[in-house]
Amino acid sequence: MINSYAGLDDSEVAIAAARTGADVVRGMYGRPLSRIDKGAGDFATAADVAAEKAILEVIRAARPDDAVLGEEGGRQGAAAAGREWLVDPLCGTLNYAVGNMLVAVNVALRDGAAAVADPFSGEVFCTDGETAWMRHEGADVPLTPTSATRLVDVNLDPPFPGAPGFRAVEMLADPRFIEGFRPRVVSTTLALAWVAAGRRAAYITDGGDLSGSVHFAAGIAVCRAAGCVVTGIDGGPVGQEGRGLVVAADAGTHDLLMSMIRP
């Protein structure tokens, strides 16, 4: 059964891997789970580790020559591998650990296909690197961003490397934000995929270079393919020269948010 993964294209590998991880996350939900302390208040659970192991088994079966960078296991595979998969087996560990179902499983081929799976809704947000769609109950639906909800998801988790130039909590008090938007804090990159799906008008987070982050790579890829506007909080391209992330459903929403972030 596992050998059948070898016949899949990259987007189907990403989907299969994300779904496999999501099955583990869903199956272990609600159980007492051991925790692995990472320091600074961060931790992983046994579900993070088990989901990553299951995801890696799919990728190894499908693409044995590729390298993998996992949130829990680090980089594995040949040092000279020309391709690398980025895996976040359980984004939203704190949510999950306290019984909150707002979590995601992220799998992305660097500069290629990607998938973000919601373990509890069964939805998978996907891209082949060019187009973006959601797969649910056997049907594929194109992702169409829209700012109609006016809901903006803002990551308020520390650290705050953009301070004092940018503080998310100060932006939320801006009269223009209050007039035009309503804040949400999902605390998982599932919200990033929701921008691509039209369920959020935008997503904002501080941070460093997030382009190669196991947490953000899949969501960024899906949003770009869906046609969202994707930049750093400085308005420049996401990458080594950028910082943080602003993803908006359209240019008008992006421009308005940037006027609050970088007045």
PDB file of C-alpha atoms in Angstrom:
ATOM      1  CA  MET A   1       0.000   0.000   0.000  1.00  0.00           C
ATOM      2  CA  ILE A   2       2.766   2.416   0.949  1.00  0.00           C
ATOM      3  CA  ASN A   3       4.642   1.665  -2.291  1.00  0.00           C
ATOM      4  CA  SER A   4       1.722   3.171  -4.220  1.00  0.00           C
ATOM      5  CA  TYR A   5       2.859   6.620  -3.023  1.00  0.00           C
ATOM      6  CA  ALA A   6       5.732   6.438  -5.524  1.00  0.00           C
ATOM      7  CA  GLY A   7       3.320   6.978  -8.414  1.00  0.00           C
ATOM      8  CA  LEU A   8       1.947  10.270  -7.055  1.00  0.00           C
ATOM      9  CA  ASP A   9       2.921  13.728  -8.261  1.00  0.00           C
ATOM     10  CA  ASP A  10       4.317  16.197  -5.709  1.00  0.00           C
ATOM     11  CA  SER A  11       0.972  17.765  -4.820  1.00  0.00           C
ATOM     12  CA  GLU A  12      -0.585  14.360  -4.168  1.00  0.00           C
ATOM     13  CA  VAL A  13       2.425  13.384  -2.045  1.00  0.00           C
ATOM     14  CA  ALA A  14       1.945  16.559   0.010  1.00  0.00           C
ATOM     15  CA  ILE A  15      -1.774  15.826   0.398  1.00  0.00           C
ATOM     16  CA  ALA A  16      -1.207  12.180   1.328  1.00  0.00           C
ATOM     17  CA  ALA A  17       1.471  13.091   3.870  1.00  0.00           C
ATOM     18  CA  ALA A  18      -0.617  15.876   5.443  1.00  0.00           C
ATOM     19  CA  ARG A  19      -3.675  13.636   5.627  1.00  0.00           C
ATOM     20  CA  THR A  20      -1.660  10.852   7.230  1.00  0.00           C
ATOM     21  CA  GLY A  21      -0.374  13.248   9.876  1.00  0.00           C
ATOM     22  CA  ALA A  22      -3.895  14.610  10.388  1.00  0.00           C
ATOM     23  CA  ASP A  23      -5.201  11.081  10.982  1.00  0.00           C
ATOM     24  CA  VAL A  24      -2.666  10.638  13.789  1.00  0.00           C
ATOM     25  CA  VAL A  25      -3.469  14.020  15.333  1.00  0.00           C
ATOM     26  CA  ARG A  26      -7.194  13.320  15.255  1.00  0.00           C
ATOM     27  CA  GLY A  27      -6.746   9.796  16.605  1.00  0.00           C
ATOM     28  CA  MET A  28      -4.715  10.938  19.613  1.00  0.00           C
ATOM     29  CA  TYR A  29      -6.958  13.897  20.439  1.00  0.00           C
ATOM     30  CA  GLY A  30      -8.273  13.968  23.987  1.00  0.00           C
ATOM     31  CA  ARG A  31      -5.785  11.448  25.363  1.00  0.00           C
ATOM     32  CA  PRO A  32      -3.381  12.241  28.201  1.00  0.00           C
ATOM     33  CA  LEU A  33      -0.163  12.989  26.288  1.00  0.00           C
ATOM     34  CA  SER A  34       3.418  13.260  27.434  1.00  0.00           C
ATOM     35  CA  ARG A  35       5.136  16.585  26.740  1.00  0.00           C
ATOM     36  CA  ILE A  36       8.641  17.357  25.512  1.00  0.00           C
ATOM     37  CA  ASP A  37       9.878  20.698  26.828  1.00  0.00           C
ATOM     38  CA  LYS A  38      11.551  22.917  24.210  1.00  0.00           C
ATOM     39  CA  GLY A  39      12.234  25.851  26.518  1.00  0.00           C
ATOM     40  CA  ALA A  40      10.820  29.381  26.638  1.00  0.00           C
ATOM     41  CA  GLY A  41       7.345  27.986  27.300  1.00  0.00           C
ATOM     42  CA  ASP A  42       7.285  25.938  24.100  1.00  0.00           C
ATOM     43  CA  PHE A  43       6.687  22.194  24.043  1.00  0.00           C
ATOM     44  CA  ALA A  44       5.760  19.261  21.833  1.00  0.00           C
ATOM     45  CA  THR A  45       3.431  16.407  22.675  1.00  0.00           C
ATOM     46  CA  ALA A  46       3.566  12.723  21.825  1.00  0.00           C
ATOM     47  CA  ALA A  47       1.057  13.511  19.065  1.00  0.00           C
ATOM     48  CA  ASP A  48       3.506  15.941  17.397  1.00  0.00           C
ATOM     49  CA  VAL A  49       6.186  13.247  17.362  1.00  0.00           C
ATOM     50  CA  ALA A  50       3.886  10.453  16.175  1.00  0.00           C
ATOM     51  CA  ALA A  51       2.362  12.589  13.419  1.00  0.00           C
ATOM     52  CA  GLU A  52       5.779  13.624  12.128  1.00  0.00           C
ATOM     53  CA  LYS A  53       6.914   9.991  12.057  1.00  0.00           C
ATOM     54  CA  ALA A  54       3.853   9.036  10.000  1.00  0.00           C
ATOM     55  CA  ILE A  55       4.369  11.938   7.596  1.00  0.00           C
ATOM     56  CA  LEU A  56       8.029  11.035   7.089  1.00  0.00           C
ATOM     57  CA  GLU A  57       7.080   7.461   6.235  1.00  0.00           C
ATOM     58  CA  VAL A  58       4.892   8.717   3.383  1.00  0.00           C
ATOM     59  CA  ILE A  59       7.550  11.094   2.035  1.00  0.00           C
ATOM     60  CA  ARG A  60      10.298   8.476   2.257  1.00  0.00           C
ATOM     61  CA  ALA A  61       8.159   5.955   0.405  1.00  0.00           C
ATOM     62  CA  ALA A  62       7.198   8.452  -2.294  1.00  0.00           C
ATOM     63  CA  ARG A  63      10.442  10.437  -2.607  1.00  0.00           C
ATOM     64  CA  PRO A  64      13.292   8.432  -1.041  1.00  0.00           C
ATOM     65  CA  ASP A  65      15.993  10.726  -2.450  1.00  0.00           C
ATOM     66  CA  ASP A  66      14.529  13.922  -0.975  1.00  0.00           C
ATOM     67  CA  ALA A  67      15.545  15.518   2.324  1.00  0.00           C
ATOM     68  CA  VAL A  68      13.045  16.438   5.042  1.00  0.00           C
ATOM     69  CA  LEU A  69      13.164  19.232   7.608  1.00  0.00           C
ATOM     70  CA  GLY A  70      10.797  18.352  10.444  1.00  0.00           C
ATOM     71  CA  GLU A  71       9.703  20.513  13.355  1.00  0.00           C
ATOM     72  CA  GLU A  72      10.488  17.751  15.816  1.00  0.00           C
ATOM     73  CA  GLY A  73      13.216  15.654  14.163  1.00  0.00           C
ATOM     74  CA  GLY A  74      15.255  18.313  12.363  1.00  0.00           C
ATOM     75  CA  ARG A  75      16.797  17.708   8.957  1.00  0.00           C
ATOM     76  CA  GLN A  76      17.027  14.159   7.655  1.00  0.00           C
ATOM     77  CA  GLY A  77      18.185  12.693   4.369  1.00  0.00           C
ATOM     78  CA  ALA A  78      21.189  13.176   2.122  1.00  0.00           C
ATOM     79  CA  ALA A  79      23.061  16.431   2.701  1.00  0.00           C
ATOM     80  CA  ALA A  80      23.354  16.890  -1.059  1.00  0.00           C
ATOM     81  CA  ALA A  81      19.659  16.271  -1.757  1.00  0.00           C
ATOM     82  CA  GLY A  82      18.355  18.736  -4.308  1.00  0.00           C
ATOM     83  CA  ARG A  83      14.839  18.805  -2.858  1.00  0.00           C
ATOM     84  CA  GLU A  84      13.613  19.346   0.685  1.00  0.00           C
ATOM     85  CA  TRP A  85      10.234  18.885   2.356  1.00  0.00           C
ATOM     86  CA  LEU A  86       9.243  21.128   5.269  1.00  0.00           C
ATOM     87  CA  VAL A  87       7.023  19.454   7.861  1.00  0.00           C
ATOM     88  CA  ASP A  88       5.118  20.890  10.804  1.00  0.00           C
ATOM     89  CA  PRO A  89       3.195  17.857  12.092  1.00  0.00           C
ATOM     90  CA  LEU A  90       0.976  19.786  14.532  1.00  0.00           C
ATOM     91  CA  CYS A  91       0.712  23.546  14.245  1.00  0.00           C
ATOM     92  CA  GLY A  92      -1.208  24.770  17.277  1.00  0.00           C
ATOM     93  CA  THR A  93       0.221  22.398  19.871  1.00  0.00           C
ATOM     94  CA  LEU A  94      -0.921  24.556  22.789  1.00  0.00           C
ATOM     95  CA  ASN A  95      -4.458  24.637  21.369  1.00  0.00           C
ATOM     96  CA  TYR A  96      -4.390  20.862  20.931  1.00  0.00           C
ATOM     97  CA  ALA A  97      -3.000  20.177  24.393  1.00  0.00           C
ATOM     98  CA  VAL A  98      -5.873  22.011  26.072  1.00  0.00           C
ATOM     99  CA  GLY A  99      -8.587  20.402  23.938  1.00  0.00           C
ATOM    100  CA  ASN A 100      -8.962  23.114  21.283  1.00  0.00           C
ATOM    101  CA  MET A 101      -9.408  21.730  17.763  1.00  0.00           C
ATOM    102  CA  LEU A 102      -7.908  24.742  15.946  1.00  0.00           C
ATOM    103  CA  VAL A 103      -4.778  23.050  14.628  1.00  0.00           C
ATOM    104  CA  ALA A 104      -3.171  22.260  11.284  1.00  0.00           C
ATOM    105  CA  VAL A 105      -0.746  19.806   9.716  1.00  0.00           C
ATOM    106  CA  ASN A 106       1.653  21.488   7.273  1.00  0.00           C
ATOM    107  CA  VAL A 107       3.662  19.751   4.536  1.00  0.00           C
ATOM    108  CA  ALA A 108       5.496  21.673   1.811  1.00  0.00           C
ATOM    109  CA  LEU A 109       8.100  20.932  -0.817  1.00  0.00           C
ATOM    110  CA  ARG A 110      10.434  23.910  -0.768  1.00  0.00           C
ATOM    111  CA  ASP A 111       9.454  26.148  -3.723  1.00  0.00           C
ATOM    112  CA  GLY A 112       6.856  23.611  -4.845  1.00  0.00           C
ATOM    113  CA  ALA A 113       3.714  21.738  -3.877  1.00  0.00           C
ATOM    114  CA  ALA A 114       2.175  22.056  -0.415  1.00  0.00           C
ATOM    115  CA  ALA A 115      -0.777  20.992   1.724  1.00  0.00           C
ATOM    116  CA  VAL A 116      -2.361  22.270   4.931  1.00  0.00           C
ATOM    117  CA  ALA A 117      -4.679  19.711   6.549  1.00  0.00           C
ATOM    118  CA  ASP A 118      -7.342  20.393   9.154  1.00  0.00           C
ATOM    119  CA  PRO A 119      -7.509  17.143  11.159  1.00  0.00           C
ATOM    120  CA  PHE A 120     -11.021  17.779  12.462  1.00  0.00           C
ATOM    121  CA  SER A 121     -12.909  19.204   9.481  1.00  0.00           C
ATOM    122  CA  GLY A 122     -11.203  16.850   7.032  1.00  0.00           C
ATOM    123  CA  GLU A 123     -10.383  19.765   4.737  1.00  0.00           C
ATOM    124  CA  VAL A 124      -7.006  19.898   2.976  1.00  0.00           C
ATOM    125  CA  PHE A 125      -5.846  23.179   1.401  1.00  0.00           C
ATOM    126  CA  CYS A 126      -3.496  22.334  -1.461  1.00  0.00           C
ATOM    127  CA  THR A 127      -1.295  23.692  -4.206  1.00  0.00           C
ATOM    128  CA  ASP A 128       0.799  22.206  -6.982  1.00  0.00           C
ATOM    129  CA  GLY A 129       2.847  25.414  -7.004  1.00  0.00           C
ATOM    130  CA  GLU A 130       0.642  27.095  -9.598  1.00  0.00           C
ATOM    131  CA  THR A 131      -3.023  26.627  -8.646  1.00  0.00           C
ATOM    132  CA  ALA A 132      -4.702  26.238  -5.260  1.00  0.00           C
ATOM    133  CA  TRP A 133      -7.726  24.223  -4.182  1.00  0.00           C
ATOM    134  CA  MET A 134      -9.417  22.643  -1.182  1.00  0.00           C
ATOM    135  CA  ARG A 135     -10.059  18.908  -1.097  1.00  0.00           C
ATOM    136  CA  HIS A 136     -12.915  17.715   1.085  1.00  0.00           C
ATOM    137  CA  GLU A 137     -14.888  14.490   0.976  1.00  0.00           C
ATOM    138  CA  GLY A 138     -13.475  13.592  -2.424  1.00  0.00           C
ATOM    139  CA  ALA A 139     -14.220  16.922  -4.099  1.00  0.00           C
ATOM    140  CA  ASP A 140     -11.729  19.595  -5.176  1.00  0.00           C
ATOM    141  CA  VAL A 141     -12.874  23.220  -4.996  1.00  0.00           C
ATOM    142  CA  PRO A 142     -10.726  26.150  -6.249  1.00  0.00           C
ATOM    143  CA  LEU A 143      -9.638  28.548  -3.516  1.00  0.00           C
ATOM    144  CA  THR A 144     -10.928  32.087  -4.009  1.00  0.00           C
ATOM    145  CA  PRO A 145      -9.659  34.758  -1.598  1.00  0.00           C
ATOM    146  CA  THR A 146     -12.009  37.582  -0.621  1.00  0.00           C
ATOM    147  CA  SER A 147     -11.917  40.267   2.049  1.00  0.00           C
ATOM    148  CA  ALA A 148     -15.704  40.187   2.497  1.00  0.00           C
ATOM    149  CA  THR A 149     -15.530  38.757   6.025  1.00  0.00           C
ATOM    150  CA  ARG A 150     -13.359  41.714   7.208  1.00  0.00           C
ATOM    151  CA  LEU A 151     -11.867  39.279   9.734  1.00  0.00           C
ATOM    152  CA  VAL A 152      -8.123  39.686  10.240  1.00  0.00           C
ATOM    153  CA  ASP A 153      -6.213  37.009  12.109  1.00  0.00           C
ATOM    154  CA  VAL A 154      -3.277  38.400  14.088  1.00  0.00           C
ATOM    155  CA  ASN A 155      -0.554  36.336  15.737  1.00  0.00           C
ATOM    156  CA  LEU A 156       0.043  37.800  19.199  1.00  0.00           C
ATOM    157  CA  ASP A 157       2.544  35.180  20.375  1.00  0.00           C
ATOM    158  CA  PRO A 158       5.982  36.365  21.548  1.00  0.00           C
ATOM    159  CA  PRO A 159       8.738  37.096  20.729  1.00  0.00           C
ATOM    160  CA  PHE A 160       8.147  40.539  19.216  1.00  0.00           C
ATOM    161  CA  PRO A 161      11.201  41.211  17.017  1.00  0.00           C
ATOM    162  CA  GLY A 162       9.429  44.054  15.179  1.00  0.00           C
ATOM    163  CA  ALA A 163       9.068  46.184  18.318  1.00  0.00           C
ATOM    164  CA  PRO A 164       9.118  49.103  18.757  1.00  0.00           C
ATOM    165  CA  GLY A 165       8.453  49.688  15.040  1.00  0.00           C
ATOM    166  CA  PHE A 166       5.614  47.174  14.956  1.00  0.00           C
ATOM    167  CA  ARG A 167       3.456  45.861  17.766  1.00  0.00           C
ATOM    168  CA  ALA A 168       0.397  43.878  16.714  1.00  0.00           C
ATOM    169  CA  VAL A 169      -1.572  44.913  19.816  1.00  0.00           C
ATOM    170  CA  GLU A 170      -1.095  48.582  18.958  1.00  0.00           C
ATOM    171  CA  MET A 171      -2.354  47.998  15.434  1.00  0.00           C
ATOM    172  CA  LEU A 172      -5.541  46.439  16.840  1.00  0.00           C
ATOM    173  CA  ALA A 173      -6.252  49.708  18.668  1.00  0.00           C
ATOM    174  CA  ASP A 174      -5.800  51.826  15.528  1.00  0.00           C
ATOM    175  CA  PRO A 175      -9.124  53.604  14.731  1.00  0.00           C
ATOM    176  CA  ARG A 176      -8.776  52.581  11.092  1.00  0.00           C
ATOM    177  CA  PHE A 177      -8.520  48.924  12.084  1.00  0.00           C
ATOM    178  CA  ILE A 178     -11.541  49.212  14.369  1.00  0.00           C
ATOM    179  CA  GLU A 179     -13.526  50.879  11.594  1.00  0.00           C
ATOM    180  CA  GLY A 180     -12.643  48.419   8.844  1.00  0.00           C
ATOM    181  CA  PHE A 181     -11.886  45.050  10.413  1.00  0.00           C
ATOM    182  CA  ARG A 182     -12.516  42.671  13.306  1.00  0.00           C
ATOM    183  CA  PRO A 183      -9.624  40.826  14.933  1.00  0.00           C
ATOM    184  CA  ARG A 184      -9.349  37.084  15.435  1.00  0.00           C
ATOM    185  CA  VAL A 185      -6.621  35.044  17.126  1.00  0.00           C
ATOM    186  CA  VAL A 186      -6.643  31.417  16.008  1.00  0.00           C
ATOM    187  CA  SER A 187      -3.035  30.749  17.087  1.00  0.00           C
ATOM    188  CA  THR A 188      -2.305  28.336  14.246  1.00  0.00           C
ATOM    189  CA  THR A 189      -1.403  28.727  10.583  1.00  0.00           C
ATOM    190  CA  LEU A 190      -4.746  27.167   9.747  1.00  0.00           C
ATOM    191  CA  ALA A 191      -5.840  30.817   9.662  1.00  0.00           C
ATOM    192  CA  LEU A 192      -3.327  31.446   6.881  1.00  0.00           C
ATOM    193  CA  ALA A 193      -5.061  28.850   4.707  1.00  0.00           C
ATOM    194  CA  TRP A 194      -8.373  30.491   5.588  1.00  0.00           C
ATOM    195  CA  VAL A 195      -7.220  33.679   3.846  1.00  0.00           C
ATOM    196  CA  ALA A 196      -6.820  31.680   0.640  1.00  0.00           C
ATOM    197  CA  ALA A 197     -10.278  30.182   1.176  1.00  0.00           C
ATOM    198  CA  GLY A 198     -12.004  33.533   1.747  1.00  0.00           C
ATOM    199  CA  ARG A 199     -12.678  32.917   5.442  1.00  0.00           C
ATOM    200  CA  ARG A 200     -10.248  35.602   6.545  1.00  0.00           C
ATOM    201  CA  ALA A 201      -9.487  38.955   4.946  1.00  0.00           C
ATOM    202  CA  ALA A 202      -5.871  38.830   6.095  1.00  0.00           C
ATOM    203  CA  TYR A 203      -3.295  37.244   8.371  1.00  0.00           C
ATOM    204  CA  ILE A 204      -0.485  39.115  10.135  1.00  0.00           C
ATOM    205  CA  THR A 205       2.467  37.906  12.164  1.00  0.00           C
ATOM    206  CA  ASP A 206       5.740  39.386  13.308  1.00  0.00           C
ATOM    207  CA  GLY A 207       8.911  37.341  12.966  1.00  0.00           C
ATOM    208  CA  GLY A 208      12.054  36.888  10.967  1.00  0.00           C
ATOM    209  CA  ASP A 209      12.468  35.175   7.583  1.00  0.00           C
ATOM    210  CA  LEU A 210       9.432  32.891   7.420  1.00  0.00           C
ATOM    211  CA  SER A 211       9.848  31.745   3.817  1.00  0.00           C
ATOM    212  CA  GLY A 212      11.667  28.571   4.854  1.00  0.00           C
ATOM    213  CA  SER A 213       9.813  28.003   8.128  1.00  0.00           C
ATOM    214  CA  VAL A 214       8.204  24.609   8.671  1.00  0.00           C
ATOM    215  CA  HIS A 215       5.327  26.490  10.301  1.00  0.00           C
ATOM    216  CA  PHE A 216       4.584  28.869   7.434  1.00  0.00           C
ATOM    217  CA  ALA A 217       5.932  27.406   4.174  1.00  0.00           C
ATOM    218  CA  ALA A 218       2.817  25.401   3.283  1.00  0.00           C
ATOM    219  CA  GLY A 219       0.403  28.225   4.086  1.00  0.00           C
ATOM    220  CA  ILE A 220       2.459  30.768   2.161  1.00  0.00           C
ATOM    221  CA  ALA A 221       2.571  28.469  -0.874  1.00  0.00           C
ATOM    222  CA  VAL A 222      -1.210  27.916  -0.824  1.00  0.00           C
ATOM    223  CA  CYS A 223      -1.920  31.646  -0.425  1.00  0.00           C
ATOM    224  CA  ARG A 224       0.421  32.648  -3.250  1.00  0.00           C
ATOM    225  CA  ALA A 225      -1.095  30.103  -5.609  1.00  0.00           C
ATOM    226  CA  ALA A 226      -4.591  31.303  -4.685  1.00  0.00           C
ATOM    227  CA  GLY A 227      -3.665  34.873  -5.652  1.00  0.00           C
ATOM    228  CA  CYS A 228      -3.317  36.478  -2.231  1.00  0.00           C
ATOM    229  CA  VAL A 229      -0.953  39.411  -1.656  1.00  0.00           C
ATOM    230  CA  VAL A 230       1.981  38.078   0.380  1.00  0.00           C
ATOM    231  CA  THR A 231       4.706  40.316   1.873  1.00  0.00           C
ATOM    232  CA  GLY A 232       6.691  40.873   5.030  1.00  0.00           C
ATOM    233  CA  ILE A 233       5.538  43.432   7.605  1.00  0.00           C
ATOM    234  CA  ASP A 234       7.891  45.891   5.919  1.00  0.00           C
ATOM    235  CA  GLY A 235       5.990  45.474   2.651  1.00  0.00           C
ATOM    236  CA  GLY A 236       8.885  43.733   0.923  1.00  0.00           C
ATOM    237  CA  PRO A 237       9.115  40.156  -0.344  1.00  0.00           C
ATOM    238  CA  VAL A 238       9.047  37.369   2.230  1.00  0.00           C
ATOM    239  CA  GLY A 239      12.554  36.011   2.503  1.00  0.00           C
ATOM    240  CA  GLN A 240      15.966  36.641   3.984  1.00  0.00           C
ATOM    241  CA  GLU A 241      15.616  40.388   3.577  1.00  0.00           C
ATOM    242  CA  GLY A 242      12.038  40.448   4.861  1.00  0.00           C
ATOM    243  CA  ARG A 243      10.541  40.156   8.309  1.00  0.00           C
ATOM    244  CA  GLY A 244       7.261  38.684   9.460  1.00  0.00           C
ATOM    245  CA  LEU A 245       4.290  38.114   7.230  1.00  0.00           C
ATOM    246  CA  VAL A 246       1.259  39.978   5.915  1.00  0.00           C
ATOM    247  CA  VAL A 247      -1.098  37.954   3.734  1.00  0.00           C
ATOM    248  CA  ALA A 248      -4.188  39.708   2.389  1.00  0.00           C
ATOM    249  CA  ALA A 249      -7.027  38.582   0.157  1.00  0.00           C
ATOM    250  CA  ASP A 250      -6.585  41.590  -2.138  1.00  0.00           C
ATOM    251  CA  ALA A 251      -4.364  44.612  -2.746  1.00  0.00           C
ATOM    252  CA  GLY A 252      -6.762  47.109  -1.157  1.00  0.00           C
ATOM    253  CA  THR A 253      -6.871  45.200   2.122  1.00  0.00           C
ATOM    254  CA  HIS A 254      -3.095  44.805   2.069  1.00  0.00           C
ATOM    255  CA  ASP A 255      -2.531  48.513   1.437  1.00  0.00           C
ATOM    256  CA  LEU A 256      -4.835  49.530   4.282  1.00  0.00           C
ATOM    257  CA  LEU A 257      -3.201  47.166   6.759  1.00  0.00           C
ATOM    258  CA  MET A 258       0.275  48.261   5.686  1.00  0.00           C
ATOM    259  CA  SER A 259      -0.687  51.875   6.363  1.00  0.00           C
ATOM    260  CA  MET A 260      -1.260  50.867   9.981  1.00  0.00           C
ATOM    261  CA  ILE A 261       1.789  48.630  10.253  1.00  0.00           C
ATOM    262  CA  ARG A 262       4.236  51.037   8.565  1.00  0.00           C
ATOM    263  CA  PRO A 263       2.694  54.499   8.874  1.00  0.00           C
TER     264      PRO A 263
END
